[in-house]
CSV table of C-alpha atoms and ligand atoms in Angstrom, one decimal:
chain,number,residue,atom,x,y,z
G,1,UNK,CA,3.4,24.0,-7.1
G,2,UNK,CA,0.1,21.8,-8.1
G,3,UNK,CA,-2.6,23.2,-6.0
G,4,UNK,CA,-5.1,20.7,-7.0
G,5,UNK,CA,-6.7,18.3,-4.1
G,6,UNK,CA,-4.5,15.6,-2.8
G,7,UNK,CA,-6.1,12.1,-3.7
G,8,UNK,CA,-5.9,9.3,-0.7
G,9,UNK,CA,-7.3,6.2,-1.4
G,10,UNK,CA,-8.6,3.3,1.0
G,11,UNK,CA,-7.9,-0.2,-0.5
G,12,UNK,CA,-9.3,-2.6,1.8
G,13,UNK,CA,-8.7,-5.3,-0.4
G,14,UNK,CA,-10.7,-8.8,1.1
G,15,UNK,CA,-11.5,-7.3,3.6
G,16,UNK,CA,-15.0,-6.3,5.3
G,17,UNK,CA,-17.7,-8.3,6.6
G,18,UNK,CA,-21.0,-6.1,7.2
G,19,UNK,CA,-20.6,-5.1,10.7
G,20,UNK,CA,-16.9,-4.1,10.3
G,21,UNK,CA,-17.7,-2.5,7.2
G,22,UNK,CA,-20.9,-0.5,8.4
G,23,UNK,CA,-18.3,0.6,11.2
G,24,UNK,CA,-15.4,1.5,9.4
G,25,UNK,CA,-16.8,3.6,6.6
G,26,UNK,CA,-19.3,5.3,9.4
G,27,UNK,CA,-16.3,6.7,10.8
G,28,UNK,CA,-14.0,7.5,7.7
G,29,UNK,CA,-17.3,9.2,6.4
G,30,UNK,CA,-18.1,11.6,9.4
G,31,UNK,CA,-14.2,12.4,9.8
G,32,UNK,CA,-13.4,13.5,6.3
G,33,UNK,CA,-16.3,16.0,7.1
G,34,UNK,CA,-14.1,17.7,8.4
G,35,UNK,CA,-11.1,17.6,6.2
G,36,UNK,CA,-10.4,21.1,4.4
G,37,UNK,CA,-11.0,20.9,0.6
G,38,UNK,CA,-7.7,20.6,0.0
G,39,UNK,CA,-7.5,16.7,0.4
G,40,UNK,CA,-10.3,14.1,-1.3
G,41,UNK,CA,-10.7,10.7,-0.1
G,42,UNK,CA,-11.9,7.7,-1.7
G,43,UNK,CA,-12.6,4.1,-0.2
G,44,UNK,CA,-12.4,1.1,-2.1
G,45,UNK,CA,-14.3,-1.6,-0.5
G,46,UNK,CA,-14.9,-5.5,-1.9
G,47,UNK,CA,-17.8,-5.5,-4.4
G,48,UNK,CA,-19.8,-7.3,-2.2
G,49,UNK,CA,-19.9,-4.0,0.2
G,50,UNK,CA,-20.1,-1.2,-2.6
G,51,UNK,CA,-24.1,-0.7,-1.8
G,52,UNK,CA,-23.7,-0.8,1.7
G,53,UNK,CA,-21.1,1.9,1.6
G,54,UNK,CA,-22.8,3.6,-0.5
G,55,UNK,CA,-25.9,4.0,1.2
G,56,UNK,CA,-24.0,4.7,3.9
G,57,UNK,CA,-22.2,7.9,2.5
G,58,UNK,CA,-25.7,8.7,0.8
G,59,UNK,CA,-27.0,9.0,4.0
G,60,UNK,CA,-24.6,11.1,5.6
G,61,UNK,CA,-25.7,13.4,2.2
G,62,UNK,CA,-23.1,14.2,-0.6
G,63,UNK,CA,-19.8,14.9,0.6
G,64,UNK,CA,-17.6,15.0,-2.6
G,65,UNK,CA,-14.4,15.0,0.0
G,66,UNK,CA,-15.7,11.2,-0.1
G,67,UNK,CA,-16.3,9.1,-3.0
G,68,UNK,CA,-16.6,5.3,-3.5
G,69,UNK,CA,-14.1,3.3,-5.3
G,70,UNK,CA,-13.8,-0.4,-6.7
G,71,UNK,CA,-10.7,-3.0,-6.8
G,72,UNK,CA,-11.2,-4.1,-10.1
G,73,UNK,CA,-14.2,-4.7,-13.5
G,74,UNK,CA,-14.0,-6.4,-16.0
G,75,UNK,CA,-13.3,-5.1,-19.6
G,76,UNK,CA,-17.0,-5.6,-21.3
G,77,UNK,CA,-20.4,-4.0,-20.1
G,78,UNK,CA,-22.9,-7.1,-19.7
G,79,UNK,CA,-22.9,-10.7,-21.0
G,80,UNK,CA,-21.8,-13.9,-19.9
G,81,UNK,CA,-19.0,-13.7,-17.8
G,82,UNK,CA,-19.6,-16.0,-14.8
G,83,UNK,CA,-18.0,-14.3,-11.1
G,84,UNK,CA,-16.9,-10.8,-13.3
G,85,UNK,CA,-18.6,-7.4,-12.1
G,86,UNK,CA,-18.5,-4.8,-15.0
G,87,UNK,CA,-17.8,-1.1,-14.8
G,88,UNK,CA,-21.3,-0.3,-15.7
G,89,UNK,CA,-22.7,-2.4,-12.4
G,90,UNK,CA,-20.0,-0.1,-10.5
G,91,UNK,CA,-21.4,3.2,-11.8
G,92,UNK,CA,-24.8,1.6,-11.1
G,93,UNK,CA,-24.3,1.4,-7.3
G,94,UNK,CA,-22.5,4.9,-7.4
G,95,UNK,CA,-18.8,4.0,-7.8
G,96,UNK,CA,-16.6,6.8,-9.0
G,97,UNK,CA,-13.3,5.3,-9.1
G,98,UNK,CA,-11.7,1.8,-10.0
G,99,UNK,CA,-8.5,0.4,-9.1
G,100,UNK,CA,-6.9,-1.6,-12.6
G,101,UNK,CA,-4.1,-3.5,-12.8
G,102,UNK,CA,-3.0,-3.9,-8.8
G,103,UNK,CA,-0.1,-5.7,-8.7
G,104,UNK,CA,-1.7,-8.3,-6.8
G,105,UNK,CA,-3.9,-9.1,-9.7
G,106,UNK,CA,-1.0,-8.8,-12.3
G,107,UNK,CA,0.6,-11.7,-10.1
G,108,UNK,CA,-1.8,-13.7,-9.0
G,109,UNK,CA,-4.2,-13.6,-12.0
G,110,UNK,CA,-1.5,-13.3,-14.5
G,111,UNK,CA,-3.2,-9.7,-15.6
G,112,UNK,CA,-1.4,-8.2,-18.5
G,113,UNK,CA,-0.7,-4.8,-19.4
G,114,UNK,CA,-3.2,-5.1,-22.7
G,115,UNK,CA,-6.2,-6.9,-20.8
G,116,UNK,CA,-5.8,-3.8,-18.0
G,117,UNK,CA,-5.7,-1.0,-20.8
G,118,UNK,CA,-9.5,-2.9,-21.9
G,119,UNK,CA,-10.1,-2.2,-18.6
G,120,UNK,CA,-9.9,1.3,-18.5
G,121,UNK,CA,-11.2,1.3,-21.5
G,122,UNK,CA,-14.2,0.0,-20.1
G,123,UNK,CA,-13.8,1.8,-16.9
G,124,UNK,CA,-13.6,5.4,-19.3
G,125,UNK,CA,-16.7,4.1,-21.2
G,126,UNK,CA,-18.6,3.7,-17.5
G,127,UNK,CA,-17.5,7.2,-16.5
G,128,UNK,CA,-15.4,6.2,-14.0
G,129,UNK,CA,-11.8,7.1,-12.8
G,130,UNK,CA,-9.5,4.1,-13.5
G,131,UNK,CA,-6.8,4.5,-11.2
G,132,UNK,CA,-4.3,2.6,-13.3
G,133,UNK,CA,-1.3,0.6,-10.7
G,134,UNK,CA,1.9,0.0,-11.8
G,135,UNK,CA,5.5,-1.0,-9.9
G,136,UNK,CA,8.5,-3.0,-10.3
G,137,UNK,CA,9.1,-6.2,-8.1
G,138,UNK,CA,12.2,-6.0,-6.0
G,139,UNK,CA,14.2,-8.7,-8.4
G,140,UNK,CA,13.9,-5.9,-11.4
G,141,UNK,CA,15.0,-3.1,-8.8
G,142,UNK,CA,18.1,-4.7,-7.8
G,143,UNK,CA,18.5,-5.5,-11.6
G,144,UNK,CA,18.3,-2.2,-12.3
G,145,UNK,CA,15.4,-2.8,-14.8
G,146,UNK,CA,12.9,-0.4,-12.9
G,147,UNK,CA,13.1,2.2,-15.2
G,148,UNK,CA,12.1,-0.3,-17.9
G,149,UNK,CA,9.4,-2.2,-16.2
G,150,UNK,CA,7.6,1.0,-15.3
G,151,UNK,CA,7.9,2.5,-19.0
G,152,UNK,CA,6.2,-0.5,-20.5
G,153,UNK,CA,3.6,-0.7,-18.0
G,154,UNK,CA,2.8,2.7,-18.8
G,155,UNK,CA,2.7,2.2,-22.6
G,156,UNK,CA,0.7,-0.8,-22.4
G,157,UNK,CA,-1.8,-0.3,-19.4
G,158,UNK,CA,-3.2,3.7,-20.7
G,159,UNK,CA,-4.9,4.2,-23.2
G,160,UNK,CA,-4.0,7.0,-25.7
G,161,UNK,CA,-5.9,9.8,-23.8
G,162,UNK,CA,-5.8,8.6,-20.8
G,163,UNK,CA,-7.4,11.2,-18.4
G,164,UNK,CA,-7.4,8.9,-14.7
G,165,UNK,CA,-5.1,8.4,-11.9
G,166,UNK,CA,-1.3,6.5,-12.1
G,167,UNK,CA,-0.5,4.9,-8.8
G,168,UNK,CA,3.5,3.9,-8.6
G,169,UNK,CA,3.2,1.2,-5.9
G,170,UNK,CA,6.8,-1.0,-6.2
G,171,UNK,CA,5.7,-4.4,-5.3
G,172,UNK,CA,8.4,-4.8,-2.8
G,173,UNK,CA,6.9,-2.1,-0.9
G,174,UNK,CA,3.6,-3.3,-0.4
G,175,UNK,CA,2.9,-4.9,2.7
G,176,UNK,CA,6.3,-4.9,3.7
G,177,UNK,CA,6.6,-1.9,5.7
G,178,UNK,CA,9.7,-0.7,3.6
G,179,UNK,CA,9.0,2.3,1.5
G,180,UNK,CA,11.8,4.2,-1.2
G,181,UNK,CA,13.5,7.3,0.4
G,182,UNK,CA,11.9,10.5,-0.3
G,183,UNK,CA,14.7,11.4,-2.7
G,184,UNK,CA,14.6,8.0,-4.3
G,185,UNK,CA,10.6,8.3,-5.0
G,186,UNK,CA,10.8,11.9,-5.8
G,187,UNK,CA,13.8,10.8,-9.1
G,188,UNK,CA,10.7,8.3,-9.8
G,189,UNK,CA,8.3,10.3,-9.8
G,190,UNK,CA,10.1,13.2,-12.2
G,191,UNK,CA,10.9,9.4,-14.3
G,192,UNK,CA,7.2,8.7,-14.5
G,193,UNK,CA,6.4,12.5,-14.9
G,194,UNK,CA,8.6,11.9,-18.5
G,195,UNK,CA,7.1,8.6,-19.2
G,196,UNK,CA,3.6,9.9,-19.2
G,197,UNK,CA,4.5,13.3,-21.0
G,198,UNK,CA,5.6,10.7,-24.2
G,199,UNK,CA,3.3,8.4,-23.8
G,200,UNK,CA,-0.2,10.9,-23.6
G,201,UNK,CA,2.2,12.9,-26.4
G,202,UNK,CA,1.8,16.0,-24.1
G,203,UNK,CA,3.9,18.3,-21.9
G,204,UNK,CA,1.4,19.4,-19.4
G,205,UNK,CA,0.4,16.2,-17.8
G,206,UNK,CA,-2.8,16.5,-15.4
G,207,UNK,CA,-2.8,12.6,-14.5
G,208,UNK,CA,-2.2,12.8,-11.0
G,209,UNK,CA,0.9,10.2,-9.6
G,210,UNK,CA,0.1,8.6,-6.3
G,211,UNK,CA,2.4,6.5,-4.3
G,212,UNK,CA,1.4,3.4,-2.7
G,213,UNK,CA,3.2,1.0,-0.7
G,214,UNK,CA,3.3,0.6,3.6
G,215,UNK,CA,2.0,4.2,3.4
G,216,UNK,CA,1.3,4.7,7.5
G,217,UNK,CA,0.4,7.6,9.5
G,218,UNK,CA,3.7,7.8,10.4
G,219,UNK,CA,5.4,7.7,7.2
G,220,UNK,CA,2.4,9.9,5.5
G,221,UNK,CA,4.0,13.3,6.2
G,222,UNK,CA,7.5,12.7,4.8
G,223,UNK,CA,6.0,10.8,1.4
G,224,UNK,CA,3.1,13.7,1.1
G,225,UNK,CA,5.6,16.8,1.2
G,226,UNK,CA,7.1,15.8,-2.3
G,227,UNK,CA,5.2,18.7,-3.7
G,228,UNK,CA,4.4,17.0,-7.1
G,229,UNK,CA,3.0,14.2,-5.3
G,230,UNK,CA,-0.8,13.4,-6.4
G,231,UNK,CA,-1.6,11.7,-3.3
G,232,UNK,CA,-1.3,8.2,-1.8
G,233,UNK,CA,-3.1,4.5,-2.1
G,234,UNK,CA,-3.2,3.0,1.5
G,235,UNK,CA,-3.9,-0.6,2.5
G,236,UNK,CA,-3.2,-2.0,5.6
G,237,UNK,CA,-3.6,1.9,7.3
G,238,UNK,CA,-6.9,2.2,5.4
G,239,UNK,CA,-8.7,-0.9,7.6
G,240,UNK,CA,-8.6,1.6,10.3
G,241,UNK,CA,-10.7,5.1,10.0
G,242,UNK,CA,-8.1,6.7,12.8
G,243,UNK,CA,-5.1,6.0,11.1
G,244,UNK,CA,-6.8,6.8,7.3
G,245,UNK,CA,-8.0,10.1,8.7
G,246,UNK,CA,-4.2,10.6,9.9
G,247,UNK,CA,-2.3,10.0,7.0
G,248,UNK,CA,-5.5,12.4,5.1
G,249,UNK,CA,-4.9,15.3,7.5
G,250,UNK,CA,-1.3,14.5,6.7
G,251,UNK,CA,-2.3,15.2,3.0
G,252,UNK,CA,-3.8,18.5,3.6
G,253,UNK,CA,-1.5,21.3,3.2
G,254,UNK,CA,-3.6,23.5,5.0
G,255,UNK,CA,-3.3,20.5,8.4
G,256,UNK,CA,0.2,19.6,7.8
G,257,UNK,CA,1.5,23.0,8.1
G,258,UNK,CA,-0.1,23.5,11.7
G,259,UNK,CA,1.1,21.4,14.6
G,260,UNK,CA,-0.3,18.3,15.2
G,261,UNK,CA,-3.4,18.7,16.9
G,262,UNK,CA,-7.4,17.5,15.9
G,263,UNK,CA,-9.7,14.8,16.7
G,264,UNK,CA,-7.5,11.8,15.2
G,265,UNK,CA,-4.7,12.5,17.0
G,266,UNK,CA,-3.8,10.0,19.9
I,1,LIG,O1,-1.4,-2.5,-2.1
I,1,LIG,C1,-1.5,-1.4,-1.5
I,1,LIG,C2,-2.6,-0.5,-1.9
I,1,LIG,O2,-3.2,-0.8,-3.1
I,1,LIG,C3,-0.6,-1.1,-0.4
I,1,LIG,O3,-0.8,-1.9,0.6
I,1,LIG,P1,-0.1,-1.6,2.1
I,1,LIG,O4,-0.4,-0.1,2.4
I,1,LIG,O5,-0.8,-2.5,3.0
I,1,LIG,O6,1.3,-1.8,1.9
């Protein structure tokens, strides 16, 4: 079984103004102080509060159970691209992590599998993690085309030694409180498990595979005991510390194998 630390990541999308924001990461900071090692969080506020938070887990003193994480960069280092953050201003402000390729930006900002491989190019060059998204809408699952959509993402978005996070968030999930049955997610995940080993032209894959997708403390323990599981990506949960601390301990082998019991437990 992998023993290494399950990953759960925030997403707080647009969302945080800087009394909400100096609130929320307060709290997710001191609780994941006391989260066994076997679980490492990440938040991913709007650029707008990356210092804030920042200073905010700097305060609290390193607490690598915490690390701070962006939505999105853009795919060069400086230069005149009016509105675009790079990858190098993220690592500047002490940004580990970057989410590329959300399938909100692949809809909305018509991002395509080769502009979000630049990305993590960029985001590799900047020594962050890109934690690369990926997913099927529901018109391709019911076409049966998943398997498809999810292989070409994968071939177009990595790069050839690709060493970051996949996230398998179906885009009919998201939002909409529905999430695949474990057995369905776990055939996906031994699906992606493939794609990657072809892709990266190796058998022993270390990318981690998260799941993302209406991920709620409730949910969180049924999704997390697929052992080969990297982790999950939370929204909605994530905008609340008590509920992202929850689906976290859920996350911890060491937690979820004790009754339910600890300080964010209502
Ligand atoms: O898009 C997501 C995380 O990136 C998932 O969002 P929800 O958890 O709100 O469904």
């Amino acid at each position: 079984m992998d023993v290494s630390p399950k990953l759960v990541i925030g997403n707080w999308k647009m969302n945080g103004l800087r009394d909400q924001t100096v609130q929320l990461a307060t709290a997710v900071a001191e609780g994941a102080r006391s989260l066994p090692d076997d679980v490492k969080l990440v938040i991913c506020p709007p650029f707008t509060q990356l210092e804030r938070v920042s200073d905010i887990l700097g305060k609290l003193g390193p607490d690598p159970k915490l690390q701070l994480g962006a939505q999105d960069c853009h795919t060069a280092s400086s230069g005149a691209h009016t509105g675009e953050i790079s990858a190098d201003m993220l690592a500047d402000v002490g940004v580990k992590y970057v989410l590329l390729g959300h399938s909100e930006r692949r809809q909305n900002f018509g991002e395509t599998d080769a502009l979000i491989r630049c990305k993590v190019q960029a985001a590799e060059a900047a020594g962050l993690v890109p934690v690369v998204c990926i997913g099927e809408t529901m018109a391709e699952r019911q076409d049966g085309r998943a398997a498809t959509v999810l292989a070409s993402q994968i071939d177009g978005s990595l790069t050839d030694n690709f060493n970051g996070v996949l996230a398998y968030e179906p885009v009919w999930a998201i939002g909409s409180g529905v999430t695949p049955s474990r057995d369905e997610l776990e055939r996906t995940l031994f699906l992606l498990r493939g794609l990657l080993q072809s892709r990266l032209k190796m058998d022993d894959i270390r990318v981690p595979i998260l799941y993302g997708g209406s991920v709620t403390p409730a949910q969180a323990p049924t999704i997390l005991s697929i052992g080969v599981l990297g982790g999950v990506l939370v929204g909605s949960a994530s905008l609340e510390a008590k509920s992202f601390l929850r689906i976290a301990e859920a996350a911890s082998l060491r937690l979820s194998s004790q009754p339910l019991s600890g300080p964010y437990r209502s």
